[in-house]
Coordinates of C-alpha atoms in Angstrom, one line a residue:
X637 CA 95.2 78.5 102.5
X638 CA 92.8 80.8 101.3
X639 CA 93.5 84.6 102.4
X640 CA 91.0 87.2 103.0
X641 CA 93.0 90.1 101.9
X642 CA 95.8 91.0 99.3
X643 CA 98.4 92.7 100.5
X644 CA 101.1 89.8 101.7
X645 CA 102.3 89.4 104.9
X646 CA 106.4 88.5 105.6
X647 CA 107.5 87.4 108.7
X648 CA 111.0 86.8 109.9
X649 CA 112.1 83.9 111.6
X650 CA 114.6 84.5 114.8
X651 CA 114.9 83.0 118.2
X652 CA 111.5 83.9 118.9
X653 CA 109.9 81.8 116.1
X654 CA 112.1 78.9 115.2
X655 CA 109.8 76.0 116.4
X656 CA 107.5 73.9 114.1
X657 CA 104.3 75.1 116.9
X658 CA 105.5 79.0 116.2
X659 CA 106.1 78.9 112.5
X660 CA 102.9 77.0 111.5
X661 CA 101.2 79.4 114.0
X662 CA 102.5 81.9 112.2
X663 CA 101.3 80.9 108.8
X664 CA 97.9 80.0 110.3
X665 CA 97.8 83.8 111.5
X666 CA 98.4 85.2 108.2
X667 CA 101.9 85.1 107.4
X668 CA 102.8 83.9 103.5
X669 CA 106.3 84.8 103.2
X670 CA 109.3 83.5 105.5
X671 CA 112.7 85.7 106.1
X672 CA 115.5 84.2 107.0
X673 CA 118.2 86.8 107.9
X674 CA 121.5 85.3 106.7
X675 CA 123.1 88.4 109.0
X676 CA 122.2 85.9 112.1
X677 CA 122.5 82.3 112.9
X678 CA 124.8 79.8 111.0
X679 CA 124.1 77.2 108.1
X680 CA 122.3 74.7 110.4
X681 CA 120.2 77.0 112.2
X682 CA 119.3 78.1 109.0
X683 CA 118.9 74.8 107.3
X684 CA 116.8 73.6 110.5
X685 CA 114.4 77.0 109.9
X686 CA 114.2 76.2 105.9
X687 CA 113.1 72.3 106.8
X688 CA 110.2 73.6 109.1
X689 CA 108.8 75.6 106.6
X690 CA 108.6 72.6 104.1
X691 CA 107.4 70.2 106.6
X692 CA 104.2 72.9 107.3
X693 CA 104.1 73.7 103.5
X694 CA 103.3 70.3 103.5
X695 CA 101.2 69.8 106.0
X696 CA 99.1 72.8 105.3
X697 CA 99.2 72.1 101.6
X698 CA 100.0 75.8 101.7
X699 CA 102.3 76.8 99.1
X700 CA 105.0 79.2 101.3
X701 CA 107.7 81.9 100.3
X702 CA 111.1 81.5 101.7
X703 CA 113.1 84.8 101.4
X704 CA 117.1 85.1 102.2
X705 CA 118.3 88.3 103.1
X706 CA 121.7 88.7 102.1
X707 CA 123.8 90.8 104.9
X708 CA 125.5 92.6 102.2
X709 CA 129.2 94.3 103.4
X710 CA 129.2 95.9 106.7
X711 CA 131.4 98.9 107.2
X712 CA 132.2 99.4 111.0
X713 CA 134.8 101.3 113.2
X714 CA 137.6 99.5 114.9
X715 CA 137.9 99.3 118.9
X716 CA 138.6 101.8 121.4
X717 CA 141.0 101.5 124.2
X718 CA 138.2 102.7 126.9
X719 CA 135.4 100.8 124.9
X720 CA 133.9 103.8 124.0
X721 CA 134.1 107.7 123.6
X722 CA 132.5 110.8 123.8
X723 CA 132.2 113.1 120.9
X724 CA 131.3 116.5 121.4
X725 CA 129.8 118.6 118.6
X726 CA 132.6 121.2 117.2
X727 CA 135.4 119.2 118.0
X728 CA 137.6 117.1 115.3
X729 CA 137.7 113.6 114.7
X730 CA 139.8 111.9 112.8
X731 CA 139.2 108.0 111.2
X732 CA 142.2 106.3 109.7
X733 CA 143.5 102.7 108.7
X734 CA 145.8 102.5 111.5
X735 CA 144.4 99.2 113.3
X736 CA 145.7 100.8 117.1
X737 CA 143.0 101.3 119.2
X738 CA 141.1 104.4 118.9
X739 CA 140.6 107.3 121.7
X740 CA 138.8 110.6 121.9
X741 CA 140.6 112.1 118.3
X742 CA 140.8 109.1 116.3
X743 CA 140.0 105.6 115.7
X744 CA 140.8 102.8 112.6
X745 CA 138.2 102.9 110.3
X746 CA 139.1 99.8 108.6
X747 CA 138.1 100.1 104.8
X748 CA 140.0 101.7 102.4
X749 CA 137.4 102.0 99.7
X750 CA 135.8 104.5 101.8
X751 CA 138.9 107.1 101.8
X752 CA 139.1 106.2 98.2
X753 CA 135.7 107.2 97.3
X754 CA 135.2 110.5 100.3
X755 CA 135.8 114.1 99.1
X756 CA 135.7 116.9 101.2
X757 CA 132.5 118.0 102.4
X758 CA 130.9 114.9 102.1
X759 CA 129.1 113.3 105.3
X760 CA 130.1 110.5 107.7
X761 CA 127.4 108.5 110.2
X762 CA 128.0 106.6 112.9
X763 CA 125.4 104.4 114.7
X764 CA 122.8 104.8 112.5
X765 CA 123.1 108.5 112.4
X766 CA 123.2 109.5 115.7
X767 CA 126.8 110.7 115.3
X768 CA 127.2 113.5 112.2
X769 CA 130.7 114.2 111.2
X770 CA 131.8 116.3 107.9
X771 CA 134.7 115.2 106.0
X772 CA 137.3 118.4 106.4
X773 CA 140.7 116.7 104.6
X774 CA 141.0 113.3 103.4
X775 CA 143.6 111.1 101.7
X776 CA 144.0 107.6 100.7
X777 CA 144.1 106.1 104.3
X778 CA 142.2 109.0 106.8
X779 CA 139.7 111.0 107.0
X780 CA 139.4 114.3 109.5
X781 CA 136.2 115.1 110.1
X782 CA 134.4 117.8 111.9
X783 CA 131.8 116.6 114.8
X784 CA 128.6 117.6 113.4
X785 CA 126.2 116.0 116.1
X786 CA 128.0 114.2 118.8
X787 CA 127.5 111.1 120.6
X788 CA 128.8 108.4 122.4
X789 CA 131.1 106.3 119.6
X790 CA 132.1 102.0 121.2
X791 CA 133.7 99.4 119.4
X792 CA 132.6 98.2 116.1
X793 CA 129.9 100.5 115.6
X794 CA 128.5 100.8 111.9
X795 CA 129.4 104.0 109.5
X796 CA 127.5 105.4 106.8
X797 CA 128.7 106.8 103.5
X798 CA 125.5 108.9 101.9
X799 CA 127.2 111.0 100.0
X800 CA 129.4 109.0 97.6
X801 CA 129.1 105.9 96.0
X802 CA 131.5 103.0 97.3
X803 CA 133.9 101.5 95.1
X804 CA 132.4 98.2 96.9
X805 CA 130.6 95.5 95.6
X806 CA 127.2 94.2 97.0
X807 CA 128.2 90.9 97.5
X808 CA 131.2 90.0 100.5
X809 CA 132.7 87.0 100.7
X810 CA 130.5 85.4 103.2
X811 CA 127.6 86.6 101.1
X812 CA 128.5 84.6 98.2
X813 CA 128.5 81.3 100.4
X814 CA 125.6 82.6 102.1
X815 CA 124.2 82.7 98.3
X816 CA 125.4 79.3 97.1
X817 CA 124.2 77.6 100.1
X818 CA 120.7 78.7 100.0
X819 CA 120.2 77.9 96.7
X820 CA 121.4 74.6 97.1
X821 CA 119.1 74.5 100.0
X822 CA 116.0 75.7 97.9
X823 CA 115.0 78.9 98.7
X824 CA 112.8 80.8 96.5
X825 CA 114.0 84.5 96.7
X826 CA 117.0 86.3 97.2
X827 CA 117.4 89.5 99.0
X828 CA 120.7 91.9 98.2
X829 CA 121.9 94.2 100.5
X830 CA 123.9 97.5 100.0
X831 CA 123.2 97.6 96.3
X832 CA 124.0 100.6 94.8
X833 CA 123.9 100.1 90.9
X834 CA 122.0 97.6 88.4
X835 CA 125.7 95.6 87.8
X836 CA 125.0 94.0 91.7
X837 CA 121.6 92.7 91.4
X838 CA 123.2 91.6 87.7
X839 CA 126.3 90.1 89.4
X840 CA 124.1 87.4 92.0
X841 CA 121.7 86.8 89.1
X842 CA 124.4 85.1 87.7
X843 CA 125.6 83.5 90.9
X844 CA 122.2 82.3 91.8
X845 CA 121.8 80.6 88.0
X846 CA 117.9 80.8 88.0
X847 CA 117.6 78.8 91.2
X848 CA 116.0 82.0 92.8
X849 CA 114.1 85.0 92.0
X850 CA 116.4 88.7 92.9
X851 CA 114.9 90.5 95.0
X852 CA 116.8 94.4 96.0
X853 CA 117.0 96.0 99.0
X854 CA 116.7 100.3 98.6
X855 CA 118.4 101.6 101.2
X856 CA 121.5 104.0 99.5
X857 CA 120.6 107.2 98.2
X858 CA 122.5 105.6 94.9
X859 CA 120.1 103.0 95.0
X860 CA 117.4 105.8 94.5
X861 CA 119.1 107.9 91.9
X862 CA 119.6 104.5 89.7
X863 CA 116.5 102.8 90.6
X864 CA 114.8 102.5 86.8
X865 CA 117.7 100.5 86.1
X866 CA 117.9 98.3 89.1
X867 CA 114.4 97.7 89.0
X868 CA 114.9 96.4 85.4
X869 CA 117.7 93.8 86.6
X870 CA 115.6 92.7 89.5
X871 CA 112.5 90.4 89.6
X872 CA 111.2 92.3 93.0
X873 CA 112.2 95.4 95.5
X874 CA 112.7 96.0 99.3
X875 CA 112.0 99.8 100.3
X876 CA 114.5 99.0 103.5
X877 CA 112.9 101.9 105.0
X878 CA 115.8 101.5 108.1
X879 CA 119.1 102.5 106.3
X880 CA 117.4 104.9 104.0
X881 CA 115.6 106.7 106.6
X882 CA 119.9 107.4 108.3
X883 CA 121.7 107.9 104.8
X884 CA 118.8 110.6 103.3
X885 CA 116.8 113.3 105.2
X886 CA 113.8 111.3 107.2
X887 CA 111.4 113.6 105.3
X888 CA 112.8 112.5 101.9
X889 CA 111.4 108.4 102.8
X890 CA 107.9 108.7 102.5
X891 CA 107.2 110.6 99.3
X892 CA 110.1 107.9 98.0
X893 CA 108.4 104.8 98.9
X894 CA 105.2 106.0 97.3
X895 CA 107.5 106.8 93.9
X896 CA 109.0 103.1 94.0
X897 CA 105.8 101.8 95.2
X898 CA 104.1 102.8 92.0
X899 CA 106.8 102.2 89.2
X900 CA 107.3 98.3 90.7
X901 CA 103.5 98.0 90.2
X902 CA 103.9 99.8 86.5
X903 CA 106.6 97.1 85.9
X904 CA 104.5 94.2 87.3
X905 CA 107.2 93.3 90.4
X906 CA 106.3 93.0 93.3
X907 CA 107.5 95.5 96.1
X908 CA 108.0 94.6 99.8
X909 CA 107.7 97.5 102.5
X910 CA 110.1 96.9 105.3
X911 CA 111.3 98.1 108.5
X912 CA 110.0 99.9 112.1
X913 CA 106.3 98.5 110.5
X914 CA 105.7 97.2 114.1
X915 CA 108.6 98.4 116.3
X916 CA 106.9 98.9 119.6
X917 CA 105.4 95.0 119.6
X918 CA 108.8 93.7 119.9
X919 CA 107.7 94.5 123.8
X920 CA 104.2 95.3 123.6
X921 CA 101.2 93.2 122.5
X922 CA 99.2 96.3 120.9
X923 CA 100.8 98.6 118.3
X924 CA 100.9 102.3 118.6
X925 CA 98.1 104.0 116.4
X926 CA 101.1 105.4 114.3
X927 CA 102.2 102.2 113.4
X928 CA 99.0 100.9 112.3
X929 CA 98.7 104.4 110.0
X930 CA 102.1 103.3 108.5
X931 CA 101.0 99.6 107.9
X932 CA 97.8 101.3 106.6
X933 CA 99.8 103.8 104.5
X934 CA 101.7 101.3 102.7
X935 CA 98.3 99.2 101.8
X936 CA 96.7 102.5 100.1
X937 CA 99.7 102.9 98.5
X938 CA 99.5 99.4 97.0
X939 CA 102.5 97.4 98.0
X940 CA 102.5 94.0 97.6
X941 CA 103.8 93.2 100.4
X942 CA 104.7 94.5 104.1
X943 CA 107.3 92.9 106.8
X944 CA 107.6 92.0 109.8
X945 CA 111.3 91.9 111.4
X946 CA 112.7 92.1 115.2
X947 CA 109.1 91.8 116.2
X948 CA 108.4 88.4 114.7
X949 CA 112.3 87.4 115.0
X950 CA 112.9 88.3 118.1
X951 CA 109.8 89.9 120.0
X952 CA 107.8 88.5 123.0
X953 CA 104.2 89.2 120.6
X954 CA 105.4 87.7 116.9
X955 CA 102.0 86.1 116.4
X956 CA 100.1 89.1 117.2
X957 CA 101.9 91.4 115.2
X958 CA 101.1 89.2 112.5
X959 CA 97.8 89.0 113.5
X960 CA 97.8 92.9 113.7
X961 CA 98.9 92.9 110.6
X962 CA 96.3 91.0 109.0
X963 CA 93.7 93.0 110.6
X964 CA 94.8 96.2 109.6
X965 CA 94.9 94.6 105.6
X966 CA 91.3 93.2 105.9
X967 CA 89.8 96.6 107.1
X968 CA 92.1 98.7 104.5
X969 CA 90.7 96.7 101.5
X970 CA 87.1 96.4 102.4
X971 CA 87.3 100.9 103.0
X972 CA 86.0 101.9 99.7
X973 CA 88.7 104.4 99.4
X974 CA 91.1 101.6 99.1
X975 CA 89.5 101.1 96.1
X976 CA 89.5 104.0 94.5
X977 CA 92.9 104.6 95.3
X978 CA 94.5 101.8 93.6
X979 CA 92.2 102.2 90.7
X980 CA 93.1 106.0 90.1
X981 CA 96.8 104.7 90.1
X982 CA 96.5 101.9 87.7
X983 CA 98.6 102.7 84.8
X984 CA 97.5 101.4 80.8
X985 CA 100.0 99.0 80.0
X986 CA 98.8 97.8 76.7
X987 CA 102.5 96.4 75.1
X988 CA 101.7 92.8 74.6
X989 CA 99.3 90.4 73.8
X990 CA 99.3 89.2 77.3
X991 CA 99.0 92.9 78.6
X992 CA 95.7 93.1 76.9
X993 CA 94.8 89.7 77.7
X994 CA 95.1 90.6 81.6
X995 CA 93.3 94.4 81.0
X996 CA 90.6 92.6 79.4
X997 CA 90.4 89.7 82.5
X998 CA 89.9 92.2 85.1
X999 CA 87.0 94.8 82.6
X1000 CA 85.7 92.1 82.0
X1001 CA 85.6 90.5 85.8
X1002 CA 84.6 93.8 87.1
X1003 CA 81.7 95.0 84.4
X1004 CA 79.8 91.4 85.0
X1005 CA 79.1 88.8 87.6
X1006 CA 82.5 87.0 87.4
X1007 CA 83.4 85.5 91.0
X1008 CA 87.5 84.9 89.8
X1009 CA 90.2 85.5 87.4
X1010 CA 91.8 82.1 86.9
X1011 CA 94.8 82.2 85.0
X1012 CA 97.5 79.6 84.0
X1013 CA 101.2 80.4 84.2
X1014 CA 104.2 78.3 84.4
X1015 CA 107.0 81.1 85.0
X1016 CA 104.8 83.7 86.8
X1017 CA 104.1 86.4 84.5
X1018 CA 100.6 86.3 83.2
X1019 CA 99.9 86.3 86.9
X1020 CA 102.4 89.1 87.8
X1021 CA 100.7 91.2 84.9
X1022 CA 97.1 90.5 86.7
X1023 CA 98.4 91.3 89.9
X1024 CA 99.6 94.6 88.1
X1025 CA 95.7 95.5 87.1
X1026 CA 94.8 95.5 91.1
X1027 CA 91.3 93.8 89.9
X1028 CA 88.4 93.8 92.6
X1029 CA 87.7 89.8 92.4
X1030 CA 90.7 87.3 93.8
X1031 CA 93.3 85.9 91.2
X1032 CA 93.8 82.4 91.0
X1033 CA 97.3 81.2 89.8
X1034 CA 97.0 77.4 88.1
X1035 CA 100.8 76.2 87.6
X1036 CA 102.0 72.8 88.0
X1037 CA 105.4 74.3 88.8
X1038 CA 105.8 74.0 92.6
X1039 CA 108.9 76.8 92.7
X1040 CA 106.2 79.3 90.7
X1041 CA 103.4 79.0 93.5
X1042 CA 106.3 79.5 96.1
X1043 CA 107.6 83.0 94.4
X1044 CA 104.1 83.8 93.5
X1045 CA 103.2 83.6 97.3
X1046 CA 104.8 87.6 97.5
X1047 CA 102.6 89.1 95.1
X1048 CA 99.4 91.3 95.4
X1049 CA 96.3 89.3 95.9
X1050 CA 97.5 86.0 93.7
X1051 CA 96.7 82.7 95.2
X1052 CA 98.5 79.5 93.8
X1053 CA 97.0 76.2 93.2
X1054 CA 98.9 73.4 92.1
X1055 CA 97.4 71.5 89.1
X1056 CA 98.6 68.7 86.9
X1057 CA 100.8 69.9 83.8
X1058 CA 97.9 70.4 81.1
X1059 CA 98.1 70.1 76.8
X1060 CA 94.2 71.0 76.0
X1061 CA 92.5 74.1 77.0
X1062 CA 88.9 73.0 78.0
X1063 CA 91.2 70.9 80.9
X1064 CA 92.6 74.0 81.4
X1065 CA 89.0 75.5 82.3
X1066 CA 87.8 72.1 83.9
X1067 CA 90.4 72.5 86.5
X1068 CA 89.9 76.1 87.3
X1069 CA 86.4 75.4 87.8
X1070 CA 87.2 73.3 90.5
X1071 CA 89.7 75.3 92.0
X1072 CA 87.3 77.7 91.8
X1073 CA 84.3 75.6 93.6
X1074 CA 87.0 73.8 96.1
X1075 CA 88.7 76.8 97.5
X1076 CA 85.3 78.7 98.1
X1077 CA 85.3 81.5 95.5
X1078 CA 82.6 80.5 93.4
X1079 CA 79.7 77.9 93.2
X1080 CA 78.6 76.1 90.6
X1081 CA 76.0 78.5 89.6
X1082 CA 78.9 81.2 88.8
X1083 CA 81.2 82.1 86.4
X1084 CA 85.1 82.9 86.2
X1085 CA 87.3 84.1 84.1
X1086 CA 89.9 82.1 82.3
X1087 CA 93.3 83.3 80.5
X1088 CA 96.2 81.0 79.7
X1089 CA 98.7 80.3 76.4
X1090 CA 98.6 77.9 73.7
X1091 CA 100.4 75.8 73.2
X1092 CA 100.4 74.9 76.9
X1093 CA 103.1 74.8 78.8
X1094 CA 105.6 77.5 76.9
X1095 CA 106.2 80.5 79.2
X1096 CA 105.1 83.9 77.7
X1097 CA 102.0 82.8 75.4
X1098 CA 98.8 84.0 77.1
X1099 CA 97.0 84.5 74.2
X1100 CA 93.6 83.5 75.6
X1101 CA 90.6 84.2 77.5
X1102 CA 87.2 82.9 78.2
X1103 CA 84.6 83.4 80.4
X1104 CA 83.2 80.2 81.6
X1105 CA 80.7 78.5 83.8
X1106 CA 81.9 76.7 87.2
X1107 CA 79.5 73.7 86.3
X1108 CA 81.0 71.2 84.4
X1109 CA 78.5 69.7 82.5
X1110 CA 78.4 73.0 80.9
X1111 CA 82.0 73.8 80.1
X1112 CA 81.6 70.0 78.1
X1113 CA 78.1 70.7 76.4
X1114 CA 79.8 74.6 75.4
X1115 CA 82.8 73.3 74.5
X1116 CA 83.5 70.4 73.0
X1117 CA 86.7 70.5 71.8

């Protein structure tokens, strides 16, 4: 399903959108990846979603991303006698591993890698940041804080730890049969929550055994400081714009999500933007003009993608937000400031024989009459490094690997056609043609662009490129090997 626009589109699937109608809808409106938040619903619901979004795949003929968010640990408070309390700013507070229930001066904070980690001075928050406490004294199994910014505190409500990083792995136990049972189901990325160094995304690379692509969440200030690293161990990135926004200073986000924006481009992954996109059209069917600036923002910026959550999981308006959302992309791109924004940023990346191979694709697409850059990849990169050059005609990703298409469907302007597995080049070229001609990027009377690797089918080879007709009489008489 041919797209009019290159940023991608992520949707998650909830309550609101977990009929065959609503999810092909969905699709149909613009949406190319699917989330499934493993942090709601059990293995069957999920299982059910997963076998809806093959059975349109199919049906469409639509190659479609399926995305599983990990929930990653949650650290919460224990329970309160009255249900909840009152904090008032100035008073004390104290959070401890005794599992009574709590009152107005303490209650069980029920993880002891958090009093092993806090030092004095550093910064609690409770309810994502509404309550502020300060860390006065602290031992192995409490905490006595000052109240910093009061609030009302009830059971089970979730803490932050900002300030220090958390002897605590990114993976929980449910997480790793969460993991195992969606790659056994066949999913085609993985997201990690609460990942704080490169040895976690390393860690459920392992797990996951090449039967997903690793994608991390940013959402700890540790995250942040570490990022070159985790963005090396990861094939893609989440700004998780939520948790961020409550463990660092609100103003601190934006110019952050341009900064990772930019190096996952320089390092050909893609980058999802995530979180409060759409808020108010959970209840509303027309954004605010804010919103729209934000989804805006994060096009200019070049992000490959940008997500939907609560409002396509659980709002009354999930296909208009998606539709929104599609809108907002199609007039971005066409503004001829788009374009010179995402030109200005483009980076040289001239390492490999396949980074000049790709360069050369898009001068040479963009200095002549070239309707499409066709190029043929069987693990993803040659189209990955094309996405990278942010070229002004589509991409067109030949693989005869249906798992490549699916991961593929994520990045910047690539669209996937499935081909047969090819051994001679001038097939290569026939085939692209036609792709070319059938999806309605080019006629016969124009040309395209071809890159691809010989020997055929070996992943990291593109060593060629040709510029070639879309009539295939001519590609035979200029070619006839």
């Amino acid at each position: 399903m041919r797209r009019h626009r290159n940023v991608k589109i992520v949707a998650t699937l909830g309550p609101a959108s977990e009929t065959y109608d609503m999810i092909r809808a969905l699709h149909e409106a613009g949406a190319d990846v699917f989330r499934l938040n493993m942090s709601h619903g059990d293995h069957d619901g999920i299982r059910e979603k997963h076998r809806i979004i093959r059975q349109v795949e199919r049906d469409l003929e639509s190659p479609i991303a399926i995305l599983a968010d990990l929930q990653g640990p949650k650290l919460r408070v224990g329970v309160f006698a009255n249900g909840e309390e009152e904090l008032e700013a100035g008073a004390t507070f104290r959070m401890d591993l005794d599992p009574a229930e709590g009152n107005s001066e303490r209650v069980c904070l029920p993880h002891p890698e958090i009093f092993q980690a806090l030092e004095p001075g550093a910064g609690l928050l409770v309810n994502d940041g509404k309550i502020r406490l300060k860390v006065r004294d602290c031992g192995e199994d409490f905490a006595e804080c000052d109240v910093v910014t009061g609030g009302t505190i009830s059971n089970r409500k979730g803490v932050n730890v900002p300030d220090v990083e958390l002897p605590l792995a990114a993976l929980s136990e449910k997480d790793r049969k969460d993991l195992e049972f969606v790659c056994q189901l066949g999913i085609d990325w993985l997201a990690l929550s609460f990942v704080q160094r490169p040895e976690d995304v390393i860690e459920a690379r392992e797990l996951a055994a090449g039967r997903a692509a690793i994608l991390s969440k940013i959402e700890k200030p540790s995250a942040v400081s570490r990022f070159s690293g985790i963005l090396a161990a990861s094939d893609g990135i989440m700004v998780a714009r939520g948790d961020l926004g409550v463990e660092l200073p609100v103003q601190n986000v934006p110019p952050i999500q341009k900064r990772l924006v930019r190096n996952c481009r320089a390092a050909a992954k893609p980058v999802i933007v995530a979180t409060q996109m759409l808020e108010s059209m959970i209840e509303s069917p027309m954004p605010t003009r804010a919103e729209v600036s934000d989804v805006a923002t994060a096009i200019y910026e070049g992000a490959d993608a940008i997500m939907l959550s609560a409002e396509s999981a659980a709002g009354d308006y999930p296909i208009e937000a998606v539709t929104t959302m599609d809108n907002v992309a199609r007039e971005v791109e066409n503004d001829p400031t788009y374009t010179q924004i995402i030109e200005a940023s483009r980076r040289a990346q001239r390492n490999t024989v396949a980074d000049g191979i790709v360069a050369a694709a898009r001068e040479i697409a963009e200095t002549t009459d070239i309707k499409a850059i066709c190029c043929f990849t069987q693990s993803g990169t040659t189209a990955l490094l094309t996405a990278r050059e942010r070229p002004r005609v589509p991409i067109i990703a030949m693989t005869s690997l249906r798992g490549t298409a699916r991961q593929l469907a994520l990045s910047w302007g690539v669209n996937c056609v499935m081909t047969e597995e090819l051994t001679r080049f001038k097939m290569a070229v026939v085939h692209a043609a036609r792709a070319a001609r059938s999806q309605g990027y080019a006629s016969a009377l124009d040309q395209i662009v071809v890159t691809a690797g010989v020997p055929f089918n070996v992943p990291g080879t593109t060593n060629i490129l040709r510029v070639a007709p879309c009539q295939e009489s001519l590609i035979y008489s200029t070619d006839p090997g």
